Every structure is written in C-alpha cells, then in structure tokens.
Amino acid sequence: MQDILNEIYDSIVDGDAQGTAEAVKAALAAGVAPATILNDAMIAAMAEVGRLFEVGECFVPEMLIAARAMKQGLAVLKPHLVAANVQPVAKVVLGTVRGDLHDIGKGLVAMMLEGAGFEVIDLGVDAGPEKFVEAVRQHRPAFVGMSALLTTTMPQMRTTIQALEAAGLRDSVTVMVGGAPVTPAFAEEIHADLYAADASSAARLAKAWLNLS
Ligand code: B1M
C-alpha cells in the first residue's frame, strides 16, 4: 500500500496530473481507503509543495502545476470521499474584493486550501460585501478569505468586514486577508484576524488556527 501512496505523493509534487489520476485510481482499485489516499498522500504532497515554495525551492508555476495535479486526483477521489462520508476540515468563503479582477493569486490560495482539506466556496472576482454576507449566511464557513491586488480595492476589505459586523456574522467567522499590496499592519488596522503573505502560508495558518498540524 505504501508504494502506491508514494506514487500519488510523487506525482503531485512533480506536477504529473495524468500520473496522479492514474495512481489514485490504482489505489482505489487496491482497496486503499479514500481518507488514507487524501490525508497520507495528497494533502501531504501539497504540504510538501508549500514547504518547498516557502524555502524558495519551487515557485508559482510549479505550485500551479502541482495544484492542477492535485485537482485531477481529487476529481477521481471526490465521489469516493462523499460515499465514505469524509468531511472537509472546514469551509472557507473566498473571493477577490469588489472592483478587483485579479484572480490568479486567489486561485492559488483556493487550491492550497483545498489541498489542505478545506472546502472552498469561491465567490470569484469583484465580489461585493453583500456577496460575502450572503455566502456566510448560506454556507456557515469557519473562514472568510479576501484577496486584493490593487491599493484602490484594499479598502473594500474593511467595508466587507463592516458588512459582516452589521449582519451580525462577524463573530462567526475568522477573516483572513492577503494580496500583494496588503500588509500585516493593514490587516490589523481593519480588524482582520489573519494575514497571509502567500498561498502556502494561507493554508498553513488556517490549519494552525484550528489547531491542526
Ligand atoms: Co493588474 N495590476 N491591473 N492585471 N496585475 C498589478 C496588481 C500591478 C501591481 C501592476 C503594476 O502596475 N506593477 C498594478 C496594481 C498597482 C497598485 O494598485 N498598487 C495593477 C494594475 C494597476 C491593474 C489595472 C488597474 C491596469 C489598468 O487597467 N490600467 C487593471 C485593474 C483591473 C481590475 O482589477 N479592476 C489590471 C488588470 C490586470 C489583468 C486583468 C490584465 C491581469 C489579471 C488577470 C487575472 O488575474 N485573471 C493583471 C495582472 C496579471 C497583474 C500582475 C502583472 C500579476 C498579478 C498576479 O497574478 N501575480 C500584477 C503585477 C505584479 O503583481 N507583479 C498586476 C501572481 C500571483 C500568484 O500573485 O496575486 O500577489 P498574487 O497572489 C499571491 C499573494 O499575494 C497571496 O498569495 C498568492 C500566491 O502566493 N495572496 C493571498 C493573494 N490573495 C491572497 C488572499 C489570502 C492570502 C494570501 O487570504 C485570503
């Protein structure tokens, strides 16, 4: 069993989407539990990709390619996870704030969070405060994640937090913010709970917040 799990792990780290899908199919056919495939091979591989990114041994393109392999594997695994009733770690409502159309970084954050076992409800780009509020009401997530790439759209993060407060939902969620112009000082100023500099630390911090390793 360890051989096939290693194969999945290596395929994801190497960004081999086809190889990942085939190895996941082989593991399922061999009777390996879906949760074991997810936790011991797939999430572990994405954690390794995140570590390599943080120490500067892999870069955004490699991370995107690994995330694509992860997605391919997840597509094969998902029906089996549902059948086995494997629950996500937690839900995250994620979006690029109003007026901002940049979604590459947000997409990476979504992929790393999914890679870490979170269910991501992606609101896309140009997501206004009312869209975040509605999504929080509907999905009851543990986290709200906001991305902004423009200095002119950063204030929308504050507006969205205020909208969550006005809706009485602020205390039900942990708010994480990020994006190239966003700083820890800005996050503190707008009363966000977490600031992450990159996609990998976003996933790591979210897990740490829930006391998961
Ligand atoms: Co735009 N753009 N852009 N752009 N664009 C920037 C951001 C800019 C810095 C370029 C520049 O002038 N040097 C500049 C912003 C200046 C500023 O405000 N300080 C800029 C501008 C001005 C504009 C327009 C206004 C240009 C114009 O039309 N005059 C316009 C605005 C449109 C709008 O949004 N309303 C515009 C448009 C575009 C395109 C549509 C052409 C395109 C976006 C395509 C797309 O996303 N689908 C685009 C692009 C590609 C860029 C650059 C070149 C690259 C952004 C990117 O994808 N980076 C960018 C210049 C640059 O950054 N060097 C630029 C790669 C990505 C992986 O990194 O998004 O930082 P990033 O995400 C990181 C972290 O920030 C973090 O994790 C990610 C991965 O590690 N992170 C989070 C992100 N979100 C997070 C959330 C978290 C945690 C971490 O928690 C929830």
PDB file of C-alpha atoms and ligand atoms in Angstrom:
ATOM      1  CA  MET A   1       0.000   0.000   0.000  1.00  0.00           C
ATOM      2  CA  GLN A   2       2.824   2.423   0.860  1.00  0.00           C
ATOM      3  CA  ASP A   3       4.196   2.120  -2.710  1.00  0.00           C
ATOM      4  CA  ILE A   4       1.011   3.359  -4.311  1.00  0.00           C
ATOM      5  CA  LEU A   5       0.665   6.177  -1.759  1.00  0.00           C
ATOM      6  CA  ASN A   6       4.258   7.204  -2.527  1.00  0.00           C
ATOM      7  CA  GLU A   7       3.420   7.179  -6.220  1.00  0.00           C
ATOM      8  CA  ILE A   8       0.494   9.566  -5.682  1.00  0.00           C
ATOM      9  CA  TYR A   9       2.642  11.797  -3.457  1.00  0.00           C
ATOM     10  CA  ASP A  10       5.475  11.948  -6.005  1.00  0.00           C
ATOM     11  CA  SER A  11       3.084  12.557  -8.937  1.00  0.00           C
ATOM     12  CA  ILE A  12       1.615  15.598  -7.177  1.00  0.00           C
ATOM     13  CA  VAL A  13       4.968  17.020  -6.097  1.00  0.00           C
ATOM     14  CA  ASP A  14       6.200  16.527  -9.686  1.00  0.00           C
ATOM     15  CA  GLY A  15       3.012  18.093 -11.103  1.00  0.00           C
ATOM     16  CA  ASP A  16       2.094  14.992 -13.111  1.00  0.00           C
ATOM     17  CA  ALA A  17      -1.702  15.348 -13.404  1.00  0.00           C
ATOM     18  CA  GLN A  18      -2.271  12.248 -15.529  1.00  0.00           C
ATOM     19  CA  GLY A  19       0.017  10.157 -13.307  1.00  0.00           C
ATOM     20  CA  THR A  20      -1.804  11.393 -10.200  1.00  0.00           C
ATOM     21  CA  ALA A  21      -5.229  10.453 -11.582  1.00  0.00           C
ATOM     22  CA  GLU A  22      -3.984   7.003 -12.585  1.00  0.00           C
ATOM     23  CA  ALA A  23      -2.249   6.378  -9.260  1.00  0.00           C
ATOM     24  CA  VAL A  24      -5.387   7.415  -7.339  1.00  0.00           C
ATOM     25  CA  LYS A  25      -7.461   5.014  -9.471  1.00  0.00           C
ATOM     26  CA  ALA A  26      -4.925   2.247  -8.786  1.00  0.00           C
ATOM     27  CA  ALA A  27      -5.018   2.925  -5.030  1.00  0.00           C
ATOM     28  CA  LEU A  28      -8.824   2.808  -5.003  1.00  0.00           C
ATOM     29  CA  ALA A  29      -8.773  -0.420  -7.022  1.00  0.00           C
ATOM     30  CA  ALA A  30      -6.322  -1.883  -4.479  1.00  0.00           C
ATOM     31  CA  GLY A  31      -8.799  -1.110  -1.711  1.00  0.00           C
ATOM     32  CA  VAL A  32      -6.950   1.788  -0.042  1.00  0.00           C
ATOM     33  CA  ALA A  33      -9.396   3.915   1.985  1.00  0.00           C
ATOM     34  CA  PRO A  34     -10.251   7.262   0.327  1.00  0.00           C
ATOM     35  CA  ALA A  35      -9.382   9.156   3.525  1.00  0.00           C
ATOM     36  CA  THR A  36      -5.932   7.500   3.599  1.00  0.00           C
ATOM     37  CA  ILE A  37      -5.319   8.489  -0.024  1.00  0.00           C
ATOM     38  CA  LEU A  38      -6.393  12.058   0.723  1.00  0.00           C
ATOM     39  CA  ASN A  39      -4.547  12.578   4.001  1.00  0.00           C
ATOM     40  CA  ASP A  40      -1.445  10.419   3.719  1.00  0.00           C
ATOM     41  CA  ALA A  41      -0.633  11.034   0.059  1.00  0.00           C
ATOM     42  CA  MET A  42      -2.441  14.026  -1.452  1.00  0.00           C
ATOM     43  CA  ILE A  43      -2.595  16.543   1.399  1.00  0.00           C
ATOM     44  CA  ALA A  44       0.892  15.504   2.500  1.00  0.00           C
ATOM     45  CA  ALA A  45       2.175  16.172  -1.036  1.00  0.00           C
ATOM     46  CA  MET A  46       0.622  19.642  -1.178  1.00  0.00           C
ATOM     47  CA  ALA A  47       2.097  20.407   2.241  1.00  0.00           C
ATOM     48  CA  GLU A  48       5.495  19.481   0.824  1.00  0.00           C
ATOM     49  CA  VAL A  49       4.912  21.716  -2.216  1.00  0.00           C
ATOM     50  CA  GLY A  50       4.017  24.535   0.194  1.00  0.00           C
ATOM     51  CA  ARG A  51       7.200  23.921   2.172  1.00  0.00           C
ATOM     52  CA  LEU A  52       9.330  23.936  -0.986  1.00  0.00           C
ATOM     53  CA  PHE A  53       7.661  27.218  -2.013  1.00  0.00           C
ATOM     54  CA  GLU A  54       8.296  28.808   1.371  1.00  0.00           C
ATOM     55  CA  VAL A  55      12.004  27.890   1.332  1.00  0.00           C
ATOM     56  CA  GLY A  56      12.360  29.131  -2.261  1.00  0.00           C
ATOM     57  CA  GLU A  57      12.902  25.704  -3.833  1.00  0.00           C
ATOM     58  CA  CYS A  58       9.805  25.939  -6.025  1.00  0.00           C
ATOM     59  CA  PHE A  59       7.958  28.894  -7.490  1.00  0.00           C
ATOM     60  CA  VAL A  60       4.459  29.942  -8.557  1.00  0.00           C
ATOM     61  CA  PRO A  61       4.444  27.989 -11.866  1.00  0.00           C
ATOM     62  CA  GLU A  62       5.487  24.742 -10.143  1.00  0.00           C
ATOM     63  CA  MET A  63       2.911  25.337  -7.425  1.00  0.00           C
ATOM     64  CA  LEU A  64       0.189  25.849 -10.050  1.00  0.00           C
ATOM     65  CA  ILE A  65       1.215  22.662 -11.855  1.00  0.00           C
ATOM     66  CA  ALA A  66       1.218  20.673  -8.601  1.00  0.00           C
ATOM     67  CA  ALA A  67      -2.180  22.144  -7.697  1.00  0.00           C
ATOM     68  CA  ARG A  68      -3.524  21.073 -11.098  1.00  0.00           C
ATOM     69  CA  ALA A  69      -2.307  17.516 -10.429  1.00  0.00           C
ATOM     70  CA  MET A  70      -3.959  17.664  -7.012  1.00  0.00           C
ATOM     71  CA  LYS A  71      -7.232  18.787  -8.640  1.00  0.00           C
ATOM     72  CA  GLN A  72      -7.070  15.958 -11.171  1.00  0.00           C
ATOM     73  CA  GLY A  73      -6.558  13.441  -8.370  1.00  0.00           C
ATOM     74  CA  LEU A  74      -9.343  14.995  -6.299  1.00  0.00           C
ATOM     75  CA  ALA A  75     -11.744  14.696  -9.244  1.00  0.00           C
ATOM     76  CA  VAL A  76     -11.169  10.926  -9.204  1.00  0.00           C
ATOM     77  CA  LEU A  77     -11.305  10.701  -5.410  1.00  0.00           C
ATOM     78  CA  LYS A  78     -14.261  13.002  -4.676  1.00  0.00           C
ATOM     79  CA  PRO A  79     -17.151  10.553  -5.339  1.00  0.00           C
ATOM     80  CA  HIS A  80     -15.408   8.010  -3.093  1.00  0.00           C
ATOM     81  CA  LEU A  81     -14.877  10.578  -0.332  1.00  0.00           C
ATOM     82  CA  VAL A  82     -18.544  11.501  -0.481  1.00  0.00           C
ATOM     83  CA  ALA A  83     -19.509   7.825  -0.369  1.00  0.00           C
ATOM     84  CA  ALA A  84     -17.184   7.302   2.612  1.00  0.00           C
ATOM     85  CA  ASN A  85     -18.609  10.469   4.247  1.00  0.00           C
ATOM     86  CA  VAL A  86     -15.184  12.087   4.712  1.00  0.00           C
ATOM     87  CA  GLN A  87     -15.858  15.595   5.993  1.00  0.00           C
ATOM     88  CA  PRO A  88     -13.789  18.622   4.935  1.00  0.00           C
ATOM     89  CA  VAL A  89     -11.574  20.180   7.619  1.00  0.00           C
ATOM     90  CA  ALA A  90     -13.712  23.345   7.464  1.00  0.00           C
ATOM     91  CA  LYS A  91     -15.371  25.646   4.930  1.00  0.00           C
ATOM     92  CA  VAL A  92     -13.799  28.809   3.548  1.00  0.00           C
ATOM     93  CA  VAL A  93     -15.697  31.516   1.651  1.00  0.00           C
ATOM     94  CA  LEU A  94     -13.079  33.112  -0.574  1.00  0.00           C
ATOM     95  CA  GLY A  95     -13.177  35.963  -3.070  1.00  0.00           C
ATOM     96  CA  THR A  96     -11.384  38.856  -4.706  1.00  0.00           C
ATOM     97  CA  VAL A  97     -12.972  42.033  -3.384  1.00  0.00           C
ATOM     98  CA  ARG A  98     -15.238  44.465  -5.228  1.00  0.00           C
ATOM     99  CA  GLY A  99     -13.650  46.353  -8.110  1.00  0.00           C
ATOM    100  CA  ASP A 100     -10.739  43.926  -8.366  1.00  0.00           C
ATOM    101  CA  LEU A 101     -10.426  41.436 -11.237  1.00  0.00           C
ATOM    102  CA  HIS A 102      -7.137  39.758 -10.278  1.00  0.00           C
ATOM    103  CA  ASP A 103      -7.757  36.082  -9.590  1.00  0.00           C
ATOM    104  CA  ILE A 104      -4.517  34.180 -10.132  1.00  0.00           C
ATOM    105  CA  GLY A 105      -3.318  34.548  -6.542  1.00  0.00           C
ATOM    106  CA  LYS A 106      -6.780  33.842  -5.138  1.00  0.00           C
ATOM    107  CA  GLY A 107      -6.940  30.721  -7.297  1.00  0.00           C
ATOM    108  CA  LEU A 108      -3.667  29.549  -5.806  1.00  0.00           C
ATOM    109  CA  VAL A 109      -4.922  30.218  -2.286  1.00  0.00           C
ATOM    110  CA  ALA A 110      -8.069  28.188  -3.107  1.00  0.00           C
ATOM    111  CA  MET A 111      -6.001  25.317  -4.427  1.00  0.00           C
ATOM    112  CA  MET A 112      -3.685  25.251  -1.409  1.00  0.00           C
ATOM    113  CA  LEU A 113      -6.655  25.365   0.962  1.00  0.00           C
ATOM    114  CA  GLU A 114      -8.347  22.520  -0.923  1.00  0.00           C
ATOM    115  CA  GLY A 115      -5.040  20.692  -0.870  1.00  0.00           C
ATOM    116  CA  ALA A 116      -5.054  21.069   2.917  1.00  0.00           C
ATOM    117  CA  GLY A 117      -8.533  19.525   3.145  1.00  0.00           C
ATOM    118  CA  PHE A 118     -10.718  22.653   3.270  1.00  0.00           C
ATOM    119  CA  GLU A 119     -13.914  23.069   1.239  1.00  0.00           C
ATOM    120  CA  VAL A 120     -13.644  26.349  -0.662  1.00  0.00           C
ATOM    121  CA  ILE A 121     -16.686  28.342  -1.748  1.00  0.00           C
ATOM    122  CA  ASP A 122     -15.127  30.593  -4.379  1.00  0.00           C
ATOM    123  CA  LEU A 123     -17.031  33.833  -4.954  1.00  0.00           C
ATOM    124  CA  GLY A 124     -14.814  34.745  -7.902  1.00  0.00           C
ATOM    125  CA  VAL A 125     -13.674  38.302  -8.591  1.00  0.00           C
ATOM    126  CA  ASP A 126     -15.327  41.674  -7.999  1.00  0.00           C
ATOM    127  CA  ALA A 127     -17.164  40.208  -5.005  1.00  0.00           C
ATOM    128  CA  GLY A 128     -19.016  42.884  -3.076  1.00  0.00           C
ATOM    129  CA  PRO A 129     -19.682  42.889   0.687  1.00  0.00           C
ATOM    130  CA  GLU A 130     -23.266  41.722   0.166  1.00  0.00           C
ATOM    131  CA  LYS A 131     -22.000  38.670  -1.740  1.00  0.00           C
ATOM    132  CA  PHE A 132     -19.701  37.737   1.168  1.00  0.00           C
ATOM    133  CA  VAL A 133     -22.506  38.294   3.684  1.00  0.00           C
ATOM    134  CA  GLU A 134     -24.923  36.153   1.679  1.00  0.00           C
ATOM    135  CA  ALA A 135     -22.340  33.367   1.297  1.00  0.00           C
ATOM    136  CA  VAL A 136     -21.586  33.369   5.034  1.00  0.00           C
ATOM    137  CA  ARG A 137     -25.327  33.150   5.791  1.00  0.00           C
ATOM    138  CA  GLN A 138     -25.768  30.305   3.340  1.00  0.00           C
ATOM    139  CA  HIS A 139     -22.633  28.222   3.931  1.00  0.00           C
ATOM    140  CA  ARG A 140     -21.732  28.995   7.569  1.00  0.00           C
ATOM    141  CA  PRO A 141     -17.956  28.810   6.895  1.00  0.00           C
ATOM    142  CA  ALA A 142     -15.225  28.870   9.529  1.00  0.00           C
ATOM    143  CA  PHE A 143     -13.210  31.365   7.449  1.00  0.00           C
ATOM    144  CA  VAL A 144     -13.786  34.293   5.115  1.00  0.00           C
ATOM    145  CA  GLY A 145     -10.807  34.938   2.841  1.00  0.00           C
ATOM    146  CA  MET A 146     -10.400  38.154   0.867  1.00  0.00           C
ATOM    147  CA  SER A 147      -7.849  38.921  -1.808  1.00  0.00           C
ATOM    148  CA  ALA A 148      -6.965  42.375  -3.207  1.00  0.00           C
ATOM    149  CA  LEU A 149      -4.240  43.257  -5.706  1.00  0.00           C
ATOM    150  CA  LEU A 150      -4.943  46.967  -6.060  1.00  0.00           C
ATOM    151  CA  THR A 151      -4.309  49.669  -3.490  1.00  0.00           C
ATOM    152  CA  THR A 152      -7.632  51.162  -4.616  1.00  0.00           C
ATOM    153  CA  THR A 153      -9.576  47.995  -3.735  1.00  0.00           C
ATOM    154  CA  MET A 154      -7.932  47.239  -0.376  1.00  0.00           C
ATOM    155  CA  PRO A 155     -10.495  49.435   1.468  1.00  0.00           C
ATOM    156  CA  GLN A 156     -13.169  47.002   0.272  1.00  0.00           C
ATOM    157  CA  MET A 157     -11.778  44.533   2.803  1.00  0.00           C
ATOM    158  CA  ARG A 158     -12.680  46.913   5.613  1.00  0.00           C
ATOM    159  CA  THR A 159     -16.108  47.550   4.051  1.00  0.00           C
ATOM    160  CA  THR A 160     -16.740  43.805   3.859  1.00  0.00           C
ATOM    161  CA  ILE A 161     -15.739  43.274   7.495  1.00  0.00           C
ATOM    162  CA  GLN A 162     -18.084  46.114   8.471  1.00  0.00           C
ATOM    163  CA  ALA A 163     -20.878  44.495   6.427  1.00  0.00           C
ATOM    164  CA  LEU A 164     -20.302  41.203   8.272  1.00  0.00           C
ATOM    165  CA  GLU A 165     -20.481  43.120  11.559  1.00  0.00           C
ATOM    166  CA  ALA A 166     -23.709  44.868  10.519  1.00  0.00           C
ATOM    167  CA  ALA A 167     -25.213  41.495   9.574  1.00  0.00           C
ATOM    168  CA  GLY A 168     -24.277  40.076  12.996  1.00  0.00           C
ATOM    169  CA  LEU A 169     -21.994  37.497  11.365  1.00  0.00           C
ATOM    170  CA  ARG A 170     -18.535  38.851  12.148  1.00  0.00           C
ATOM    171  CA  ASP A 171     -18.019  36.757  15.279  1.00  0.00           C
ATOM    172  CA  SER A 172     -18.973  33.540  13.490  1.00  0.00           C
ATOM    173  CA  VAL A 173     -16.012  33.670  11.111  1.00  0.00           C
ATOM    174  CA  THR A 174     -12.258  34.100  11.092  1.00  0.00           C
ATOM    175  CA  VAL A 175     -11.305  36.700   8.496  1.00  0.00           C
ATOM    176  CA  MET A 176      -8.109  36.186   6.522  1.00  0.00           C
ATOM    177  CA  VAL A 177      -6.766  38.786   4.080  1.00  0.00           C
ATOM    178  CA  GLY A 178      -3.948  38.769   1.549  1.00  0.00           C
ATOM    179  CA  GLY A 179      -2.723  40.005  -1.803  1.00  0.00           C
ATOM    180  CA  ALA A 180       0.419  41.786  -2.945  1.00  0.00           C
ATOM    181  CA  PRO A 181      -0.325  45.289  -1.537  1.00  0.00           C
ATOM    182  CA  VAL A 182      -1.862  44.017   1.717  1.00  0.00           C
ATOM    183  CA  THR A 183       0.360  44.185   4.808  1.00  0.00           C
ATOM    184  CA  PRO A 184       0.097  42.758   8.329  1.00  0.00           C
ATOM    185  CA  ALA A 185      -0.337  46.334   9.606  1.00  0.00           C
ATOM    186  CA  PHE A 186      -3.260  46.909   7.243  1.00  0.00           C
ATOM    187  CA  ALA A 187      -4.822  43.602   8.296  1.00  0.00           C
ATOM    188  CA  GLU A 188      -4.594  44.685  11.927  1.00  0.00           C
ATOM    189  CA  GLU A 189      -5.958  48.149  11.159  1.00  0.00           C
ATOM    190  CA  ILE A 190      -9.125  46.743   9.549  1.00  0.00           C
ATOM    191  CA  HIS A 191      -9.518  44.130  12.315  1.00  0.00           C
ATOM    192  CA  ALA A 192      -8.929  41.089  10.161  1.00  0.00           C
ATOM    193  CA  ASP A 193      -7.929  38.037  12.198  1.00  0.00           C
ATOM    194  CA  LEU A 194      -5.231  36.655   9.911  1.00  0.00           C
ATOM    195  CA  TYR A 195      -2.869  37.934   7.252  1.00  0.00           C
ATOM    196  CA  ALA A 196      -1.104  35.539   4.893  1.00  0.00           C
ATOM    197  CA  ALA A 197       1.683  36.575   2.549  1.00  0.00           C
ATOM    198  CA  ASP A 198       1.217  33.696   0.125  1.00  0.00           C
ATOM    199  CA  ALA A 199      -1.000  30.754  -0.724  1.00  0.00           C
ATOM    200  CA  SER A 200       1.041  28.216   1.132  1.00  0.00           C
ATOM    201  CA  SER A 201       1.081  30.160   4.394  1.00  0.00           C
ATOM    202  CA  ALA A 202      -2.666  30.843   3.979  1.00  0.00           C
ATOM    203  CA  ALA A 203      -3.322  27.093   4.166  1.00  0.00           C
ATOM    204  CA  ARG A 204      -0.781  26.586   6.947  1.00  0.00           C
ATOM    205  CA  LEU A 205      -2.178  29.443   9.068  1.00  0.00           C
ATOM    206  CA  ALA A 206      -5.775  28.301   8.583  1.00  0.00           C
ATOM    207  CA  LYS A 207      -4.859  24.826   9.808  1.00  0.00           C
ATOM    208  CA  ALA A 208      -2.855  26.216  12.718  1.00  0.00           C
ATOM    209  CA  TRP A 209      -5.814  28.460  13.675  1.00  0.00           C
ATOM    210  CA  LEU A 210      -7.911  25.297  14.039  1.00  0.00           C
ATOM    211  CA  ASN A 211      -5.092  23.630  15.959  1.00  0.00           C
ATOM    212  CA  LEU A 212      -4.479  21.162  13.144  1.00  0.00           C
ATOM    213  CA  SER A 213      -0.897  20.382  12.232  1.00  0.00           C
TER     214      SER A 213
HETATM  215 CO1  B1M B   1      -3.002  44.113 -12.827  1.00  0.00          CO
HETATM  216  N1  B1M B   1      -2.056  45.281 -11.577  1.00  0.00           N
HETATM  217  N2  B1M B   1      -4.216  45.602 -13.258  1.00  0.00           N
HETATM  218  N3  B1M B   1      -3.765  42.897 -14.113  1.00  0.00           N
HETATM  219  N4  B1M B   1      -1.551  42.997 -12.478  1.00  0.00           N
HETATM  220  C1  B1M B   1      -0.987  44.663 -10.787  1.00  0.00           C
HETATM  221  C2  B1M B   1      -1.528  44.141  -9.472  1.00  0.00           C
HETATM  222  C3  B1M B   1       0.017  45.878 -10.611  1.00  0.00           C
HETATM  223  C4  B1M B   1       0.903  45.777  -9.358  1.00  0.00           C
HETATM  224  C5  B1M B   1       0.865  46.033 -11.887  1.00  0.00           C
HETATM  225  C6  B1M B   1       1.792  47.219 -11.812  1.00  0.00           C
HETATM  226  O1  B1M B   1       1.387  48.338 -12.006  1.00  0.00           O
HETATM  227  N5  B1M B   1       3.066  46.975 -11.497  1.00  0.00           N
HETATM  228  C7  B1M B   1      -0.977  47.088 -10.566  1.00  0.00           C
HETATM  229  C8  B1M B   1      -1.509  47.477  -9.177  1.00  0.00           C
HETATM  230  C9  B1M B   1      -0.912  48.744  -8.668  1.00  0.00           C
HETATM  231  C10 B1M B   1      -1.449  49.063  -7.322  1.00  0.00           C
HETATM  232  O2  B1M B   1      -2.609  49.158  -7.098  1.00  0.00           O
HETATM  233  N6  B1M B   1      -0.545  49.212  -6.383  1.00  0.00           N
HETATM  234  C11 B1M B   1      -2.071  46.606 -11.495  1.00  0.00           C
HETATM  235  C12 B1M B   1      -2.980  47.441 -12.168  1.00  0.00           C
HETATM  236  C13 B1M B   1      -2.775  48.936 -11.984  1.00  0.00           C
HETATM  237  C14 B1M B   1      -4.022  46.936 -12.974  1.00  0.00           C
HETATM  238  C15 B1M B   1      -5.083  47.737 -13.741  1.00  0.00           C
HETATM  239  C16 B1M B   1      -5.661  48.938 -12.993  1.00  0.00           C
HETATM  240  C17 B1M B   1      -4.413  48.150 -15.078  1.00  0.00           C
HETATM  241  C18 B1M B   1      -5.277  49.053 -15.938  1.00  0.00           C
HETATM  242  O3  B1M B   1      -6.264  48.619 -16.453  1.00  0.00           O
HETATM  243  N7  B1M B   1      -4.839  50.298 -16.020  1.00  0.00           N
HETATM  244  C19 B1M B   1      -6.153  46.691 -14.038  1.00  0.00           C
HETATM  245  C20 B1M B   1      -7.198  46.597 -12.935  1.00  0.00           C
HETATM  246  C21 B1M B   1      -8.306  45.677 -13.279  1.00  0.00           C
HETATM  247  C22 B1M B   1      -9.150  45.435 -12.063  1.00  0.00           C
HETATM  248  O4  B1M B   1      -8.817  44.558 -11.275  1.00  0.00           O
HETATM  249  N8  B1M B   1     -10.206  46.187 -11.905  1.00  0.00           N
HETATM  250  C23 B1M B   1      -5.328  45.443 -14.045  1.00  0.00           C
HETATM  251  C24 B1M B   1      -5.632  44.317 -14.798  1.00  0.00           C
HETATM  252  C25 B1M B   1      -4.883  43.148 -14.849  1.00  0.00           C
HETATM  253  C26 B1M B   1      -5.185  41.987 -15.778  1.00  0.00           C
HETATM  254  C27 B1M B   1      -6.674  41.727 -15.950  1.00  0.00           C
HETATM  255  C28 B1M B   1      -4.563  42.297 -17.112  1.00  0.00           C
HETATM  256  C29 B1M B   1      -4.359  40.836 -15.117  1.00  0.00           C
HETATM  257  C30 B1M B   1      -5.160  39.961 -14.137  1.00  0.00           C
HETATM  258  C31 B1M B   1      -5.589  38.641 -14.745  1.00  0.00           C
HETATM  259  C32 B1M B   1      -6.157  37.729 -13.704  1.00  0.00           C
HETATM  260  O5  B1M B   1      -5.865  37.765 -12.501  1.00  0.00           O
HETATM  261  N9  B1M B   1      -7.010  36.842 -14.191  1.00  0.00           N
HETATM  262  C33 B1M B   1      -3.337  41.612 -14.319  1.00  0.00           C
HETATM  263  C34 B1M B   1      -2.136  41.055 -13.823  1.00  0.00           C
HETATM  264  C35 B1M B   1      -1.812  39.644 -14.271  1.00  0.00           C
HETATM  265  C36 B1M B   1      -1.270  41.761 -12.950  1.00  0.00           C
HETATM  266  C37 B1M B   1       0.117  41.354 -12.432  1.00  0.00           C
HETATM  267  C38 B1M B   1       1.069  41.501 -13.603  1.00  0.00           C
HETATM  268  C39 B1M B   1       0.279  39.958 -11.870  1.00  0.00           C
HETATM  269  C40 B1M B   1      -0.698  39.609 -10.735  1.00  0.00           C
HETATM  270  C41 B1M B   1      -0.567  38.147 -10.439  1.00  0.00           C
HETATM  271  O6  B1M B   1      -1.380  37.353 -10.883  1.00  0.00           O
HETATM  272  N10 B1M B   1       0.505  37.748  -9.697  1.00  0.00           N
HETATM  273  C42 B1M B   1       0.357  42.426 -11.288  1.00  0.00           C
HETATM  274  C43 B1M B   1       1.819  42.824 -11.174  1.00  0.00           C
HETATM  275  C44 B1M B   1       2.539  42.001 -10.145  1.00  0.00           C
HETATM  276  O7  B1M B   1       1.974  41.505  -9.192  1.00  0.00           O
HETATM  277  N11 B1M B   1       3.825  41.892 -10.336  1.00  0.00           N
HETATM  278  C45 B1M B   1      -0.652  43.452 -11.576  1.00  0.00           C
HETATM  279  C46 B1M B   1       0.808  36.356  -9.421  1.00  0.00           C
HETATM  280  C47 B1M B   1       0.003  35.885  -8.201  1.00  0.00           C
HETATM  281  C48 B1M B   1       0.312  34.428  -7.922  1.00  0.00           C
HETATM  282  O8  B1M B   1       0.427  36.660  -7.090  1.00  0.00           O
HETATM  283  O9  B1M B   1      -1.807  37.782  -6.905  1.00  0.00           O
HETATM  284  O10 B1M B   1       0.157  38.534  -5.460  1.00  0.00           O
HETATM  285  P1  B1M B   1      -0.589  37.452  -6.152  1.00  0.00           P
HETATM  286  O11 B1M B   1      -1.034  36.383  -5.062  1.00  0.00           O
HETATM  287  C49 B1M B   1      -0.136  35.835  -4.104  1.00  0.00           C
HETATM  288  C50 B1M B   1      -0.083  36.596  -2.782  1.00  0.00           C
HETATM  289  O12 B1M B   1      -0.369  37.974  -2.908  1.00  0.00           O
HETATM  290  C51 B1M B   1      -1.037  35.857  -1.894  1.00  0.00           C
HETATM  291  O13 B1M B   1      -0.926  34.521  -2.342  1.00  0.00           O
HETATM  292  C52 B1M B   1      -0.739  34.492  -3.751  1.00  0.00           C
HETATM  293  C53 B1M B   1       0.115  33.303  -4.119  1.00  0.00           C
HETATM  294  O14 B1M B   1       1.228  33.137  -3.319  1.00  0.00           O
HETATM  295  N12 B1M B   1      -2.447  36.163  -1.842  1.00  0.00           N
HETATM  296  C54 B1M B   1      -3.176  35.864  -0.729  1.00  0.00           C
HETATM  297  C55 B1M B   1      -3.291  36.663  -2.765  1.00  0.00           C
HETATM  298  N13 B1M B   1      -4.526  36.716  -2.286  1.00  0.00           N
HETATM  299  C56 B1M B   1      -4.495  36.217  -1.030  1.00  0.00           C
HETATM  300  C57 B1M B   1      -5.518  36.011  -0.085  1.00  0.00           C
HETATM  301  C58 B1M B   1      -5.165  35.446   1.141  1.00  0.00           C
HETATM  302  C59 B1M B   1      -3.842  35.127   1.435  1.00  0.00           C
HETATM  303  C60 B1M B   1      -2.834  35.320   0.516  1.00  0.00           C
HETATM  304  O15 B1M B   1      -6.060  35.203   2.131  1.00  0.00           O
HETATM  305  C61 B1M B   1      -7.414  35.123   1.811  1.00  0.00           C
END
